Tab-separated table of C-alpha atoms in Angstrom:
chain	number	residue	atom	x	y	z
N	285	MET	CA	-16.192	16.203	-42.877
N	286	SER	CA	-17.601	16.533	-46.376
N	287	ASP	CA	-20.356	13.990	-45.641
N	288	LEU	CA	-23.770	15.523	-45.183
N	289	ASP	CA	-24.722	15.789	-41.528
N	290	LEU	CA	-27.980	13.844	-41.174
N	291	SER	CA	-28.068	13.760	-37.389
N	292	LEU	CA	-31.372	14.568	-35.671
N	293	THR	CA	-32.263	15.285	-32.074
N	294	PRO	CA	-35.325	13.450	-30.678
N	295	ASN	CA	-37.440	16.633	-30.974
N	296	GLN	CA	-36.340	17.233	-34.546
N	297	GLU	CA	-37.150	13.639	-35.419
N	298	VAL	CA	-40.705	14.040	-34.110
N	299	ILE	CA	-41.175	17.323	-35.966
N	300	LEU	CA	-39.916	15.830	-39.229
N	301	SER	CA	-42.228	12.848	-38.737
N	302	ALA	CA	-45.168	15.231	-38.375
N	303	LEU	CA	-44.240	16.790	-41.720
N	304	ARG	CA	-43.598	13.532	-43.528
N	305	PHE	CA	-46.797	13.342	-45.594
N	306	ARG	CA	-48.105	16.912	-45.630
N	307	LYS	CA	-47.073	20.469	-45.054
N	308	ARG	CA	-48.169	21.986	-41.754
N	309	TYR	CA	-47.843	25.247	-39.789
N	310	GLY	CA	-46.321	25.416	-36.299
N	311	LEU	CA	-49.439	25.024	-34.195
N	312	GLU	CA	-50.685	22.232	-36.442
N	313	ILE	CA	-47.410	20.345	-35.885
N	314	ILE	CA	-47.916	20.544	-32.114
N	315	GLU	CA	-51.533	19.400	-32.468
N	316	ALA	CA	-50.499	16.495	-34.690
N	317	ILE	CA	-47.907	15.372	-32.168
N	318	GLU	CA	-50.241	15.772	-29.177
N	319	ASN	CA	-53.186	14.014	-30.806
N	320	SER	CA	-51.145	11.086	-32.067
N	321	GLY	CA	-49.841	10.414	-28.565
N	322	GLY	CA	-46.236	10.915	-29.634
N	323	LYS	CA	-43.387	12.519	-27.734
N	324	GLN	CA	-44.681	15.836	-26.415
N	325	ILE	CA	-42.791	18.876	-27.604
N	326	ARG	CA	-42.817	22.192	-25.794
N	327	PHE	CA	-44.385	25.125	-27.623
N	328	ASN	CA	-41.314	27.300	-27.106
N	329	SER	CA	-38.875	24.731	-28.440
N	330	LEU	CA	-40.818	24.049	-31.646
N	331	TYR	CA	-39.888	27.181	-33.573
N	332	PRO	CA	-36.141	27.223	-32.798
N	333	ASN	CA	-36.077	23.568	-33.897
N	334	LEU	CA	-37.968	24.369	-37.105
N	335	LYS	CA	-35.454	27.119	-37.919
N	336	LYS	CA	-32.562	24.732	-37.275
N	337	LEU	CA	-34.152	22.138	-39.558
N	338	GLU	CA	-34.657	24.815	-42.201
N	339	LYS	CA	-31.010	25.867	-41.954
N	340	LYS	CA	-29.927	22.249	-42.330
N	341	GLY	CA	-32.111	21.982	-45.439
N	342	PHE	CA	-34.379	19.319	-43.942
N	343	VAL	CA	-37.522	21.448	-44.269
N	344	LYS	CA	-38.539	24.411	-46.394
N	345	SER	CA	-41.142	27.024	-45.583
N	346	GLU	CA	-43.662	29.031	-47.561
N	347	TRP	CA	-46.176	31.721	-46.636
N	348	GLY	CA	-49.774	30.620	-46.170
N	349	ASN	CA	-52.696	32.202	-48.039
N	350	GLU	CA	-54.417	33.313	-44.823
N	351	ALA	CA	-54.792	37.025	-44.113
N	352	PRO	CA	-52.261	38.499	-41.644
N	353	GLU	CA	-53.263	38.353	-37.987
N	354	LYS	CA	-55.281	41.522	-37.235
N	355	HIS	CA	-53.431	42.623	-34.071
N	356	THR	CA	-49.847	41.984	-35.044
N	357	GLY	CA	-49.934	41.643	-38.824
N	358	ALA	CA	-48.030	38.363	-38.507
N	359	ARG	CA	-48.431	35.868	-41.337
N	360	ARG	CA	-48.633	32.110	-41.171
N	361	LYS	CA	-45.828	29.935	-42.498
N	362	TYR	CA	-46.189	26.367	-43.699
N	363	TYR	CA	-43.330	23.917	-43.382
N	364	GLN	CA	-42.666	21.049	-45.773
N	365	ILE	CA	-40.141	18.233	-45.544
N	366	THR	CA	-37.428	18.124	-48.250
N	367	GLY	CA	-35.674	15.162	-49.847
N	368	THR	CA	-32.739	15.582	-47.465
N	369	GLY	CA	-35.145	15.669	-44.524
N	370	THR	CA	-36.776	12.432	-45.638
N	371	LYS	CA	-33.330	10.891	-46.034
N	372	ALA	CA	-32.346	12.021	-42.504
N	373	LEU	CA	-35.531	10.507	-41.085
N	374	GLU	CA	-34.954	7.228	-42.932
N	375	THR	CA	-31.328	7.111	-41.779
N	376	LYS	CA	-32.455	7.546	-38.161
N	377	GLN	CA	-35.066	4.822	-38.517
N	378	GLN	CA	-32.562	2.476	-40.173
N	379	LEU	CA	-30.198	3.098	-37.285
N	380	LEU	CA	-32.916	2.168	-34.785
N	381	GLU	CA	-33.700	-0.962	-36.816
N	382	SER	CA	-30.078	-2.049	-36.936
N	383	VAL	CA	-29.723	-1.422	-33.186
N	384	ALA	CA	-32.778	-3.609	-32.584
N	385	TYR	CA	-31.472	-6.466	-34.731
N	386	TRP	CA	-27.856	-6.359	-33.579
N	387	MET	CA	-26.573	-9.500	-31.862
N	388	SER	CA	-23.187	-10.201	-30.331
N	389	GLU	CA	-20.817	-12.625	-32.089
N	390	PRO	CA	-20.934	-16.086	-30.500
N	391	GLU	CA	-17.797	-16.713	-28.476
N	392	GLY	CA	-15.462	-19.712	-28.752
N	393	VAL	CA	-16.539	-20.739	-32.265
F	9	MET	CA	-57.855	36.829	-21.806
F	10	SER	CA	-58.193	40.581	-21.842
F	11	SER	CA	-57.636	43.007	-24.679
F	12	GLN	CA	-54.569	44.198	-22.749
F	13	ASP	CA	-52.840	40.929	-23.537
F	14	LEU	CA	-53.580	41.320	-27.223
F	15	GLU	CA	-52.388	44.902	-27.007
F	16	LEU	CA	-49.139	43.626	-25.524
F	17	ALA	CA	-48.789	41.083	-28.333
F	18	SER	CA	-49.414	43.749	-30.966
F	19	ARG	CA	-46.788	45.991	-29.367
F	20	ILE	CA	-44.301	43.134	-29.459
F	21	GLY	CA	-45.204	42.541	-33.111
F	22	GLU	CA	-44.669	46.209	-33.857
F	23	LEU	CA	-41.311	46.186	-32.086
F	24	VAL	CA	-39.977	43.083	-33.817
F	25	SER	CA	-41.271	44.207	-37.223
F	26	HIS	CA	-38.690	47.015	-37.113
F	27	PHE	CA	-36.069	44.318	-37.654
F	28	SER	CA	-37.121	43.011	-41.044
F	29	GLU	CA	-34.826	39.974	-41.182
F	30	GLU	CA	-35.901	38.573	-37.821
F	31	TRP	CA	-39.546	39.538	-38.391
F	32	GLU	CA	-39.544	37.669	-41.703
F	33	GLU	CA	-38.095	34.650	-39.950
F	34	TYR	CA	-40.136	34.520	-36.742
F	35	GLN	CA	-43.526	36.229	-37.325
F	36	ASP	CA	-45.301	32.874	-37.700
F	37	TRP	CA	-44.225	32.052	-34.133
F	38	LEU	CA	-45.958	35.195	-32.818
F	39	ARG	CA	-49.057	34.415	-34.861
F	40	ASP	CA	-49.206	30.909	-33.402
F	41	ILE	CA	-48.807	32.280	-29.864
F	42	ILE	CA	-51.933	34.371	-30.424
F	43	SER	CA	-53.762	31.501	-32.152
F	44	SER	CA	-52.926	29.152	-29.288
F	45	ARG	CA	-55.038	31.250	-26.892
F	46	LEU	CA	-58.187	29.341	-27.823
F	47	VAL	CA	-56.625	25.975	-26.982
F	48	LEU	CA	-55.212	27.374	-23.734
F	49	ARG	CA	-58.625	28.741	-22.725
F	50	GLU	CA	-60.218	25.331	-23.181
F	51	ARG	CA	-57.572	23.533	-21.137
F	52	TYR	CA	-56.638	25.825	-18.278
F	53	PRO	CA	-58.297	28.252	-15.857
F	54	ALA	CA	-58.202	31.928	-16.843
F	55	TRP	CA	-55.274	32.946	-14.621
F	56	GLN	CA	-53.137	30.059	-15.882
F	57	THR	CA	-53.965	30.916	-19.500
F	58	VAL	CA	-52.734	34.460	-18.926
F	59	VAL	CA	-49.522	33.221	-17.276
F	60	ILE	CA	-48.769	30.756	-20.092
F	61	PHE	CA	-49.592	33.363	-22.756
F	62	HIS	CA	-47.291	35.930	-21.140
F	63	TRP	CA	-44.547	33.354	-20.678
F	64	ARG	CA	-44.717	32.460	-24.397
F	65	LEU	CA	-44.556	36.122	-25.367
F	66	LEU	CA	-41.631	36.714	-23.032
F	67	TYR	CA	-39.776	33.684	-24.394
F	68	PHE	CA	-40.445	34.838	-27.948
F	69	VAL	CA	-39.086	38.340	-27.271
F	70	ALA	CA	-36.032	37.000	-25.423
F	71	TYR	CA	-35.223	34.424	-28.106
F	72	VAL	CA	-35.659	36.804	-31.041
F	73	GLY	CA	-33.712	39.485	-29.154
F	74	ILE	CA	-30.773	37.155	-28.564
F	75	VAL	CA	-30.848	35.985	-32.203
F	76	MET	CA	-30.871	39.622	-33.292
F	77	VAL	CA	-27.886	40.579	-31.138
F	78	VAL	CA	-25.875	37.481	-32.120
F	79	ASN	CA	-26.605	38.027	-35.841
F	80	ARG	CA	-25.505	41.664	-35.666
F	81	LEU	CA	-22.334	40.775	-33.750
F	82	LEU	CA	-21.429	38.028	-36.219
F	83	LYS	CA	-21.997	40.373	-39.153
F	84	LYS	CA	-19.787	43.010	-37.571
F	85	LEU	CA	-17.094	40.457	-36.806
F	86	LYS	CA	-17.228	39.158	-40.362
F	87	SER	CA	-17.018	42.612	-41.904
F	88	PHE	CA	-14.174	43.499	-39.544
F	89	LEU	CA	-12.256	40.372	-40.539
F	90	LEU	CA	-12.905	41.028	-44.225
F	91	GLU	CA	-11.704	44.593	-43.825
F	92	LYS	CA	-8.500	43.345	-42.294
F	93	ASP	CA	-8.161	40.875	-45.150
F	94	PHE	CA	-7.846	38.155	-42.552
F	95	LEU	CA	-10.484	35.878	-44.049
F	96	ASN	CA	-9.155	36.269	-47.582
F	97	PHE	CA	-5.725	35.330	-46.389
F	98	THR	CA	-6.932	32.237	-44.560
F	99	ILE	CA	-9.144	31.199	-47.467
F	100	LEU	CA	-6.243	31.422	-49.876
F	101	SER	CA	-3.858	29.473	-47.739
F	102	GLU	CA	-3.558	25.849	-48.705
F	103	ARG	CA	-3.914	24.727	-45.130
F	104	VAL	CA	-7.562	25.706	-44.883
F	105	ALA	CA	-8.567	24.989	-48.461
F	106	THR	CA	-10.878	22.239	-47.279
F	107	VAL	CA	-12.684	24.617	-44.962
F	108	THR	CA	-14.002	26.662	-47.880
F	109	GLN	CA	-15.960	23.646	-49.006
F	110	LEU	CA	-17.867	23.553	-45.752
F	111	LEU	CA	-20.892	25.619	-44.825
F	112	GLY	CA	-20.750	29.031	-43.137
F	113	ILE	CA	-21.184	27.443	-39.718
F	114	ALA	CA	-18.016	25.453	-40.318
F	115	ARG	CA	-16.096	28.652	-41.020
F	116	TYR	CA	-17.422	30.139	-37.804
F	117	ARG	CA	-16.307	27.007	-35.951
F	118	TYR	CA	-12.921	27.187	-37.652
F	119	ILE	CA	-12.441	30.789	-36.549
F	120	LEU	CA	-13.348	29.755	-32.998
F	121	GLN	CA	-10.903	26.858	-33.188
F	122	ARG	CA	-8.081	29.114	-34.368
F	123	THR	CA	-8.956	31.709	-31.715
F	124	ALA	CA	-8.830	29.017	-29.032
F	125	THR	CA	-5.418	27.820	-30.230
F	126	LEU	CA	-4.134	31.390	-30.405
F	127	LEU	CA	-5.380	32.074	-26.878
F	128	ALA	CA	-3.718	28.859	-25.681
F	129	VAL	CA	-0.412	30.017	-27.204
F	130	VAL	CA	-0.777	33.387	-25.455
F	131	GLU	CA	-1.636	31.639	-22.176
F	132	LEU	CA	1.456	29.466	-22.408
F	133	THR	CA	3.555	32.543	-23.200
F	134	LEU	CA	2.089	34.338	-20.185
F	135	CYS	CA	2.850	31.312	-18.002
F	136	GLY	CA	6.400	31.382	-19.338
F	137	ILE	CA	6.764	35.111	-18.649
F	138	ALA	CA	5.323	34.709	-15.126
F	139	ALA	CA	7.636	31.761	-14.430
F	140	PHE	CA	10.723	33.528	-15.768
F	141	THR	CA	10.054	36.793	-13.917
F	142	GLY	CA	9.085	34.745	-10.838
F	143	ILE	CA	12.496	33.047	-10.844
F	144	LEU	CA	14.191	36.438	-11.188
F	145	LEU	CA	12.137	37.800	-8.270
F	146	ALA	CA	12.938	34.721	-6.179
F	147	PHE	CA	16.653	35.640	-6.340
F	148	TYR	CA	15.981	38.580	-4.022
F	149	TYR	CA	12.610	37.898	-2.382
F	150	GLN	CA	12.560	36.796	1.263
F	151	PRO	CA	9.427	34.921	2.384
F	152	THR	CA	9.533	36.106	5.992
F	153	ALA	CA	7.363	38.565	7.874
F	154	LEU	CA	10.292	40.874	8.461
F	155	GLY	CA	11.924	40.521	5.038
F	156	ALA	CA	9.049	40.288	2.503
F	157	TYR	CA	8.080	43.961	2.267
F	158	ASN	CA	11.686	45.202	2.475
F	159	SER	CA	12.928	42.736	-0.124
F	160	LEU	CA	10.183	43.753	-2.565
F	161	THR	CA	10.953	47.444	-1.979
F	162	MET	CA	14.602	46.663	-2.595
F	163	ILE	CA	13.735	44.808	-5.835
F	164	VAL	CA	11.711	47.794	-7.090
F	165	GLU	CA	14.163	50.504	-6.034
F	166	GLU	CA	17.624	48.992	-6.238
F	167	VAL	CA	17.693	45.946	-8.511
F	168	THR	CA	18.257	46.736	-12.182
F	169	ASN	CA	14.909	46.622	-14.021
F	170	GLY	CA	13.355	45.282	-10.782
F	171	SER	CA	10.232	47.409	-11.182
F	172	LEU	CA	9.808	46.164	-14.754
F	173	ILE	CA	10.232	42.523	-13.692
F	174	LEU	CA	7.705	42.848	-10.851
F	175	SER	CA	5.194	44.654	-13.089
F	176	LEU	CA	5.607	42.021	-15.798
F	177	HIS	CA	5.052	39.274	-13.221
F	178	ASN	CA	1.842	40.921	-11.970
F	179	LEU	CA	0.614	41.734	-15.469
F	180	ALA	CA	1.218	38.186	-16.708
F	181	GLY	CA	-0.684	36.748	-13.729
F	182	HIS	CA	-3.696	39.029	-14.178
F	183	SER	CA	-3.772	38.597	-17.963
F	184	LEU	CA	-3.632	34.828	-17.535
F	185	ILE	CA	-6.842	34.880	-15.480
F	186	VAL	CA	-8.636	37.118	-18.005
F	187	LEU	CA	-7.523	35.081	-21.020
F	188	ALA	CA	-8.305	31.764	-19.341
F	189	LEU	CA	-11.852	32.987	-18.674
F	190	VAL	CA	-12.225	34.221	-22.273
F	191	GLN	CA	-10.874	30.876	-23.451
F	192	ILE	CA	-13.628	29.033	-21.559
F	193	VAL	CA	-16.245	31.059	-23.451
F	194	VAL	CA	-14.510	30.532	-26.813
F	195	MET	CA	-14.179	26.802	-26.209
F	196	PHE	CA	-17.797	26.530	-25.124
F	197	LEU	CA	-18.993	28.221	-28.315
F	198	GLY	CA	-16.859	25.909	-30.457
F	199	ARG	CA	-17.631	22.765	-28.501
F	200	ARG	CA	-17.085	19.454	-30.271
F	201	PHE	CA	-17.426	16.301	-28.258
F	202	LEU	CA	-14.066	14.786	-29.132
F	203	LEU	CA	-11.389	13.512	-26.798
F	204	SER	CA	-9.047	16.345	-27.787
F	205	TRP	CA	-11.734	18.963	-27.095
F	206	LEU	CA	-12.595	17.377	-23.764
F	207	THR	CA	-8.924	17.346	-22.749
F	208	ALA	CA	-8.554	20.999	-23.745
F	209	TRP	CA	-11.816	21.906	-21.987
F	210	ILE	CA	-10.915	20.234	-18.685
F	211	SER	CA	-7.320	21.469	-18.746
F	212	GLY	CA	-8.642	24.975	-19.584
F	213	ILE	CA	-10.948	24.995	-16.589
F	214	CYS	CA	-8.196	23.627	-14.325
F	215	LEU	CA	-5.823	26.271	-15.711
F	216	THR	CA	-8.326	29.017	-14.883
F	217	LEU	CA	-8.700	27.695	-11.346
F	218	THR	CA	-4.919	27.421	-10.978
F	219	ALA	CA	-4.463	30.993	-12.246
F	220	ILE	CA	-7.008	32.178	-9.685
F	221	GLY	CA	-5.194	30.094	-7.051
F	222	LEU	CA	-1.890	31.696	-8.022
F	223	SER	CA	-3.422	35.122	-7.649
F	224	TRP	CA	-4.941	34.140	-4.292
F	225	THR	CA	-1.703	32.781	-2.861
F	226	ALA	CA	0.078	35.957	-3.969
F	227	ILE	CA	-2.217	38.185	-1.886
F	228	VAL	CA	-0.139	38.029	1.268
F	229	LEU	CA	3.286	37.797	-0.361
F	230	ASN	CA	3.898	41.557	-0.503
F	231	TRP	CA	3.098	41.877	3.229
F	232	GLU	CA	1.261	45.200	3.048
F	233	GLN	CA	-1.606	46.381	5.277
F	234	THR	CA	-4.280	45.904	2.592
F	235	SER	CA	-3.134	42.450	1.617
F	236	PHE	CA	-2.716	41.387	5.265
F	237	TRP	CA	-6.291	42.315	6.209
F	238	ARG	CA	-7.713	41.000	2.951
F	239	PHE	CA	-6.014	37.682	3.543
F	240	LYS	CA	-7.272	37.615	7.130
F	241	ILE	CA	-10.866	38.018	5.898
F	242	GLU	CA	-10.400	35.382	3.209
F	243	LEU	CA	-8.932	32.948	5.736
F	244	SER	CA	-12.006	33.420	7.910
F	245	ILE	CA	-14.149	32.662	4.840
F	246	VAL	CA	-12.125	29.477	4.294
F	247	ALA	CA	-12.622	28.601	7.972
F	248	SER	CA	-16.400	28.859	7.528
F	249	ILE	CA	-16.456	25.898	5.130
F	250	PRO	CA	-18.351	23.115	6.921
F	251	LEU	CA	-16.356	20.197	8.423
F	252	VAL	CA	-12.962	20.872	6.811
F	253	GLY	CA	-12.894	24.683	7.106
F	254	SER	CA	-10.887	25.123	10.289
F	255	ASN	CA	-8.378	22.402	9.374
F	256	LEU	CA	-7.910	23.891	5.913
F	257	ARG	CA	-7.319	27.335	7.440
F	258	ASP	CA	-4.680	25.877	9.778
F	259	ILE	CA	-2.946	24.096	6.901
F	260	LEU	CA	-2.923	27.245	4.760
F	261	SER	CA	-1.883	29.658	7.498
F	262	GLY	CA	0.399	27.236	9.349
F	263	GLY	CA	-1.398	27.663	12.681
F	264	ASN	CA	-3.130	30.526	14.437
F	265	GLY	CA	-2.931	33.946	12.831
F	266	ILE	CA	-0.916	35.188	9.900
F	267	SER	CA	2.810	34.907	10.488
F	268	SER	CA	6.077	34.100	8.749
F	269	LEU	CA	4.907	30.524	8.554
F	270	THR	CA	1.810	31.625	6.584
F	271	LEU	CA	4.048	33.546	4.243
F	272	GLN	CA	6.253	30.500	3.708
F	273	HIS	CA	3.239	28.268	3.081
F	274	MET	CA	1.812	30.683	0.539
F	275	TYR	CA	5.216	31.133	-1.092
F	276	ALA	CA	5.667	27.356	-1.410
F	277	LEU	CA	2.173	26.896	-2.854
F	278	HIS	CA	2.620	29.840	-5.219
F	279	SER	CA	6.111	29.083	-6.482
F	280	TYR	CA	6.545	25.327	-6.294
F	281	ILE	CA	3.111	23.777	-6.667
F	282	LEU	CA	0.665	26.060	-8.483
F	283	ALA	CA	3.260	27.567	-10.832
F	284	VAL	CA	4.398	24.118	-11.989
F	285	VAL	CA	0.789	22.931	-12.304
F	286	ALA	CA	-0.093	26.027	-14.372
F	287	ILE	CA	2.769	25.393	-16.797
F	288	ILE	CA	1.882	21.699	-17.174
F	289	LEU	CA	-1.790	22.542	-17.703
F	290	SER	CA	-1.094	25.254	-20.273
F	291	ILE	CA	1.157	22.846	-22.230
F	292	THR	CA	-1.554	20.134	-22.072
F	293	HIS	CA	-4.173	22.679	-23.119
F	294	LEU	CA	-2.214	23.852	-26.146
F	295	THR	CA	-1.267	20.300	-27.183
F	296	ALA	CA	-4.913	19.188	-27.034
F	297	LEU	CA	-6.005	22.151	-29.137
F	298	ILE	CA	-3.280	21.508	-31.708
F	299	CYS	CA	-4.455	17.870	-31.866
F	300	GLN	CA	-8.008	19.090	-32.379
F	301	GLU	CA	-6.884	21.299	-35.251
F	302	GLN	CA	-5.781	18.140	-37.075
F	303	ASN	CA	-9.481	17.418	-37.662
F	304	TRP	CA	-9.643	20.385	-40.014
F	305	LYS	CA	-6.816	19.133	-42.214
F	306	PRO	CA	-7.204	16.834	-45.219
F	307	GLU	CA	-6.633	13.159	-44.440
F	308	ASN	CA	-3.200	12.995	-46.103
F	309	LYS	CA	-1.920	16.065	-44.246
F	310	LYS	CA	-2.915	15.017	-40.751
F	311	PHE	CA	-0.106	14.526	-38.302
F	312	ARG	CA	0.091	10.901	-37.240
F	313	LEU	CA	2.749	9.655	-34.881
F	314	MET	CA	2.667	6.110	-36.288
F	315	GLN	CA	3.201	7.355	-39.851
F	316	LEU	CA	6.181	9.386	-38.689
F	317	CYS	CA	7.657	6.347	-36.926
F	318	ASN	CA	7.129	4.129	-39.999
F	319	LYS	CA	8.723	6.760	-42.212
F	320	TYR	CA	11.710	6.994	-39.886
F	321	VAL	CA	12.072	3.185	-39.743
F	322	SER	CA	11.860	2.838	-43.546
F	323	ASN	CA	14.492	5.592	-43.970
F	324	GLU	CA	16.759	3.753	-41.538
F	325	GLU	CA	16.306	0.503	-43.415
F	326	SER	CA	16.963	2.046	-46.831
F	327	SER	CA	20.124	3.764	-45.572
F	328	SER	CA	21.415	0.503	-44.036
F	329	VAL	CA	20.794	-1.383	-47.332
C-alpha cells in the first residue's frame, strides 16, 4: 500500500506524453494530440483528467502571463510534467515493452 | 456565434467566481471553452458550433457544480467526525496506524470501508431480528384465507408482547431494504476491484433483491383489503411479462385468483426460501467485507488461515514432545 501509485489511464498517458518536453495549456494539449494523430481525447474529459494528474502529483500548474479573458476574467493555466509524472510514463512504457517481448516457457525441456 | 453566447459564458464565469476555490481550480477550462470557438467555427457549420459551445458550457457548469457540492459535503462530514472525536480516536488506535501514512483519499476510502462493514453488521443483525421475530410469529400465524387475518389480530391483541414482535418484524424488514440500498451506494463509492469486494458487491445486490422479495411476498400475508387488491394488481403486472408471465403468475398464486393456496405459496417463499437466502447472503456479505478489511492491516497482522493452522500444528507438536 505504501508504494507510490503510478497507474495511468489511456487518456492520462496521452496527456502526460503531450507534456513530456514542454509546458502547455489545455487547448494546446488537445491541439498537440490532434495534430500528431494520436489517440483523440474529448474536450470535456481533458480538464478532469488534468486535475486528477495534478492531485496525483504527475503534473503541476502555473498561471500564464496572458491577460484575463475579457468576458469572463478567466486566466490561462499552463501544465508541466513533474519527475513523478515522467516516472509514471516510463513505467507504463516499460510495461508495454515487457509485454511485447514476453515469451512463454518452452514445454517439456 | 452571437454575443448572447458570450454573455452566457460571462454569466457562468461570474457565477462560478463566487466560489473562489473552484474558480481558482477550473477557470482555465472556461477560458479554453471560449478560446475554442475559433477552431469550432472553422470546422463546423454555425448551428453545430453553437450546439457544441453550449454543450461544453453545460458540461463545465455541471461538473464544477458537482465538484462543489461533493467538496462541501466532504468538508462537513470531516468537521462533524472531528467534532465527535471519531477521527482522532481511529487515528490513535494501533489498528489503523498504517492508514495515517496514506494520502487523504485513502482515509476517505477507509471511512467508506468501515461504514460498509458497520452497515453489513447492522444488516445481519436486522436479518437476525426478522428471523427471530418471524419464528415467534409463526407459532401463532395461520397461512389460510380464513385464519390469516384472525391469527394476526390474535397475535396483536392477545399474545404477550405480540404487537411489539410484529412491529419489530416489520421494522426490521423495512430497515433492511433501506440499509441494503444505502450499502450499495457506500460500496460503489469505495469500490476496489478485489475478489473480496466483488463478493461483497454481488452478495449486497442479491441481499437487496432478496429483501425486496421478502417485502413483496409479505404483501398478502396479512390478508387485508388493501394488501389483497395490491397483490392482485402486482400479479397482473407479473402476468404481463412476455412468454413466462402467465406461468409465473400461476406458480406464484397457485392457480387462478388469490386463495388460500396463494397465501401458502407466499408464506413458504417468505419463511423458508427467501428468509434463509437473506441470512446466508448477509453472512457472506459481512465475511467478504471483513476479508477486505484485512487489506488495510499491516502484513504481520493480517489474518491468514494457513498461518493459524501452522501455529496450531506446531503447538500440538511441541506439547506432544
